[in-house]
Amino acid sequence: MPDWEKRFRAPRIGLPDWAEHAPHRSLFVSNATGTFELYAWDRASGSQRQATDRPHGTTDGTLSPDGEWIWWFSDTDGDEFGVWMRQPFSGGPDEPAAPGLAASYPGGLAIGRDGTAVIGRSTDDEGSTVHVARPGQPPVEIYRHRESAGVGDLSHDGSLIAIEHTEHGDAMHSAIRVVRADGSTVAELDDTKGGTEELGLSVMGFVPVDGDARLLVGHQRRGRWEPMIWNPLTGVETALAIDLPGDVGADWYPDGSALLIEHEYQARSELWRYDLGEPACDSEPSMASDRPLTRVETPAGTVSGATARPDGTVEFLWSSAAQPPEVRSTSGKVVLDPPGMKAPGSVPVTDAWVEGPAGPIHALVQQPAGTGPFPTVFDIHGGPTWHDSDAFASSPAAWVDHGFAVVRVNYRGSTGYGRAWTDALKHRVGLIELEDIAAVREWAVSSGLADPDRLVLAGGSWGGYLTLLGLGTQPEAWAVGLAAVPVADYVTAYNDEMEALKAMDRTLLGGTPEEVPERFEASSPLTYVDAVRAPVYISAGVNDPRCPIQQVENYVQCLEHRAHPHEVYRYDAGHGSLVVEERIKQVRLELDFARRHVAGVTEARSDTAEPSAAETDVAESDVAKSDVS
């Protein structure tokens, strides 16, 4: 078996979630059966069991605070439209978790200690709704709006609910409303000032302490994401003295005495502890400058998730481009080591900073043994509000095994480089990102890394969209295009996609296709399909609600009309697949297509080195379900 297949097949484990009041009970995701599913783990006894078993896999789940119930989201064939189910932690039949609620797209979930659940939903007909479901009672609707909204968190005593919403019409920058369980408003925090300022907020969580209303909030007031503490009952906002570059996230330690800081900067991440000491006086806002910030030691690379345990240790999911993921603990232990095959490592990334039309562009580069110029894959990330990082990913490693260099570009729109960089994608959607990709391409060729006649443009979701758009707007630049679950016909995609994504497209493009037709036309790959010169490979899920199948078919029909070289692979799933063999099949088809159209490509090598244990990085197997499109 070649190394690239081993990386996909090796058992992986995600960061375990644990029950707030039964921390020995945990829930994690694993591909041990060949499909990503949820597993229950009793840490006291060491026993583990598979909790879900569905043909298309399951990754969305959580534990009730008492650890008695596993909640999981049940959709149909990966279409993301469904209902919450639950089952006893120790095993038993599944049952509807909130009887009376019809199927919808999920919009957040928070569960209280008494079993009360706050459930966010969205449908094309209703818009966004929030329901409170108390044990033994029918769900009660407490919120409804046409624009996007979702459940942020439920306070520890169950009296307050935080809702993120975009009632002001800017789907990229949320406001926060705190309400009672009957839906009555307690307080509102809106940095957009009614949609006039491009400043967003995010709910990071209520303090896990009874009688304490403080809410951890992410804000962008200083040009990046960072946390502050807001008390919705008093209105007091407490700034935090966290002098770190890049984006900063946070979560509470279980006793509320400190924050676990997750710091993202230049495609790497690290952890810190921020000690709060005594709660700040609520008489006026204060700057917590005298509170210590202590480094939580992690290896260089990327922390994909972290959680502070009641004993003060921190568990985290870590990897680098060269080393497969592990769930580690600050106690020095590997938290879970799945049995069976271990994933081979890959080559490390190097950093490239390229001057672009709007400032320096950061790219991550992996290259095979030997000297260039190499055939080179520009592997474009989805999102667009996402970023590539120094993290392990099986697909880029497969290309390196076959003799390709891989370049991943954190174009304008990517997170982790400040608010201005992320928010740059207005009105000239797609074209802005491709300007940055073109600048990095020119650097890769001029530096001797990339062979200009053997350049592959590839990506999934928004990366697939940029691939098709790039093939049409930069036809001389690319030898091959590989687009997975792409936007191909922007107008049809807008009309067919889920309502939340329509709101995002209206924000990005400044209106609907009827209101700004020229912008949709300029940003649609279909507009440029007749200019495409490179052979095109497209894969698409027939149940995809984000990049619906019909708009892909419209693009393909135009290629067929021209008799242009292309291949299409349609599979029975949604926006990606959670089935390992399906992912391997898709990568194999892409590699085969590239080998047939790019000269001098080598066969994959097979190494015998014993690497570290591989755990779950679900994102690479579930083509970016957090993507905008």
Tab-separated table of C-alpha atoms in Angstrom, residues 72 91 156 218 297 331 334 356 370 433 454 464 565 605 620:
chain	number	residue	atom	x	y	z
A	72	TRP	CA	-26.058	13.877	17.414
A	91	GLY	CA	-25.964	2.621	24.910
A	156	HIS	CA	-24.551	28.098	33.646
A	218	GLY	CA	-14.724	37.788	20.489
A	297	GLU	CA	3.819	24.459	26.090
A	331	SER	CA	0.545	16.117	31.578
A	334	VAL	CA	-0.887	11.062	24.505
A	356	GLY	CA	1.088	41.260	-3.781
A	370	GLY	CA	15.442	16.604	-5.758
A	433	GLU	CA	-8.153	36.059	-4.472
A	454	ARG	CA	3.263	21.967	-15.362
A	464	GLY	CA	-12.907	24.644	-6.230
A	565	PRO	CA	-11.311	17.818	-22.352
A	605	ARG	CA	6.915	6.074	-3.108
A	620	GLU	CA	-9.565	17.112	5.361
